[in-house]
Amino acid sequence: GGAFLPPEQKPKTVQILRHSELGILIFIATSKEPVCPLTISDFFGISKPSISFTLKNLIKNGYLECKPSEVD
């Protein structure tokens, strides 16, 4: 598993975000610790596959980075 963090560099182009994507970004940005997909899934009450799909899009568009978890 990995931890999701805001990227170190800003995205090169700005993409229009869905409400769910914005909510996830706010959740991650305000979290005191890196979060994993299961944490996000539990918090929002959304299935883990849906969260994973959204996270992949956010990473692809440069809004998130995934770093290996030090705990795993």
CSV table of C-alpha atoms in Angstrom, one decimal, residues 11-71:
chain,number,residue,atom,x,y,z
A,11,PRO,CA,0.1,20.4,-11.9
A,12,LYS,CA,1.2,21.8,-15.3
A,13,THR,CA,-2.4,22.2,-16.5
A,14,VAL,CA,-5.5,22.7,-14.4
A,15,GLN,CA,-8.3,20.1,-14.8
A,16,ILE,CA,-11.9,20.6,-13.8
A,17,LEU,CA,-12.4,18.6,-10.6
A,18,ARG,CA,-15.6,16.7,-9.6
A,19,HIS,CA,-16.9,17.4,-6.1
A,20,SER,CA,-15.8,13.9,-5.0
A,21,GLU,CA,-12.2,14.6,-6.2
A,22,LEU,CA,-12.1,18.0,-4.4
A,23,GLY,CA,-13.4,16.4,-1.2
A,24,ILE,CA,-10.7,13.8,-1.3
A,25,LEU,CA,-8.0,16.4,-2.0
A,26,ILE,CA,-9.3,18.5,1.0
A,27,PHE,CA,-9.3,15.4,3.2
A,28,ILE,CA,-5.8,14.5,2.3
A,29,ALA,CA,-4.5,18.1,2.5
A,30,THR,CA,-6.0,18.6,6.0
A,31,SER,CA,-4.9,15.2,7.4
A,32,LYS,CA,-2.1,15.3,9.9
A,33,GLU,CA,-0.7,12.0,8.5
A,34,PRO,CA,-0.5,10.5,5.0
A,35,VAL,CA,-3.7,8.5,4.2
A,36,CYS,CA,-4.3,5.3,2.4
A,37,PRO,CA,-7.3,4.4,0.1
A,38,LEU,CA,-9.0,2.4,2.9
A,39,THR,CA,-8.9,5.4,5.2
A,40,ILE,CA,-10.5,7.6,2.5
A,41,SER,CA,-13.1,4.9,1.7
A,42,ASP,CA,-14.1,4.5,5.3
A,43,PHE,CA,-14.3,8.3,5.9
A,44,PHE,CA,-16.5,9.0,2.9
A,45,GLY,CA,-18.4,5.7,2.9
A,46,ILE,CA,-17.5,5.0,-0.7
A,47,SER,CA,-16.2,1.7,-2.0
A,48,LYS,CA,-12.5,1.2,-2.2
A,49,PRO,CA,-12.5,0.5,-6.0
A,50,SER,CA,-14.3,3.9,-6.5
A,51,ILE,CA,-11.7,5.6,-4.3
A,52,SER,CA,-8.9,3.9,-6.2
A,53,PHE,CA,-10.2,5.0,-9.6
A,54,THR,CA,-10.5,8.6,-8.3
A,55,LEU,CA,-7.0,8.5,-6.8
A,56,LYS,CA,-5.6,7.2,-10.1
A,57,ASN,CA,-7.2,10.1,-12.0
A,58,LEU,CA,-5.9,12.6,-9.4
A,59,ILE,CA,-2.4,11.2,-9.7
A,60,LYS,CA,-2.6,11.1,-13.6
A,61,ASN,CA,-3.6,14.8,-13.6
A,62,GLY,CA,-0.8,15.8,-11.2
A,63,TYR,CA,-2.9,16.6,-8.1
A,64,LEU,CA,-1.5,13.8,-5.9
A,65,GLU,CA,1.6,11.7,-5.4
A,66,CYS,CA,1.7,8.2,-4.1
A,67,LYS,CA,4.6,7.3,-1.9
A,68,PRO,CA,5.3,3.8,-0.4
A,69,SER,CA,4.1,3.5,3.1
A,70,GLU,CA,6.7,3.2,5.8
A,71,VAL,CA,4.3,1.1,7.8
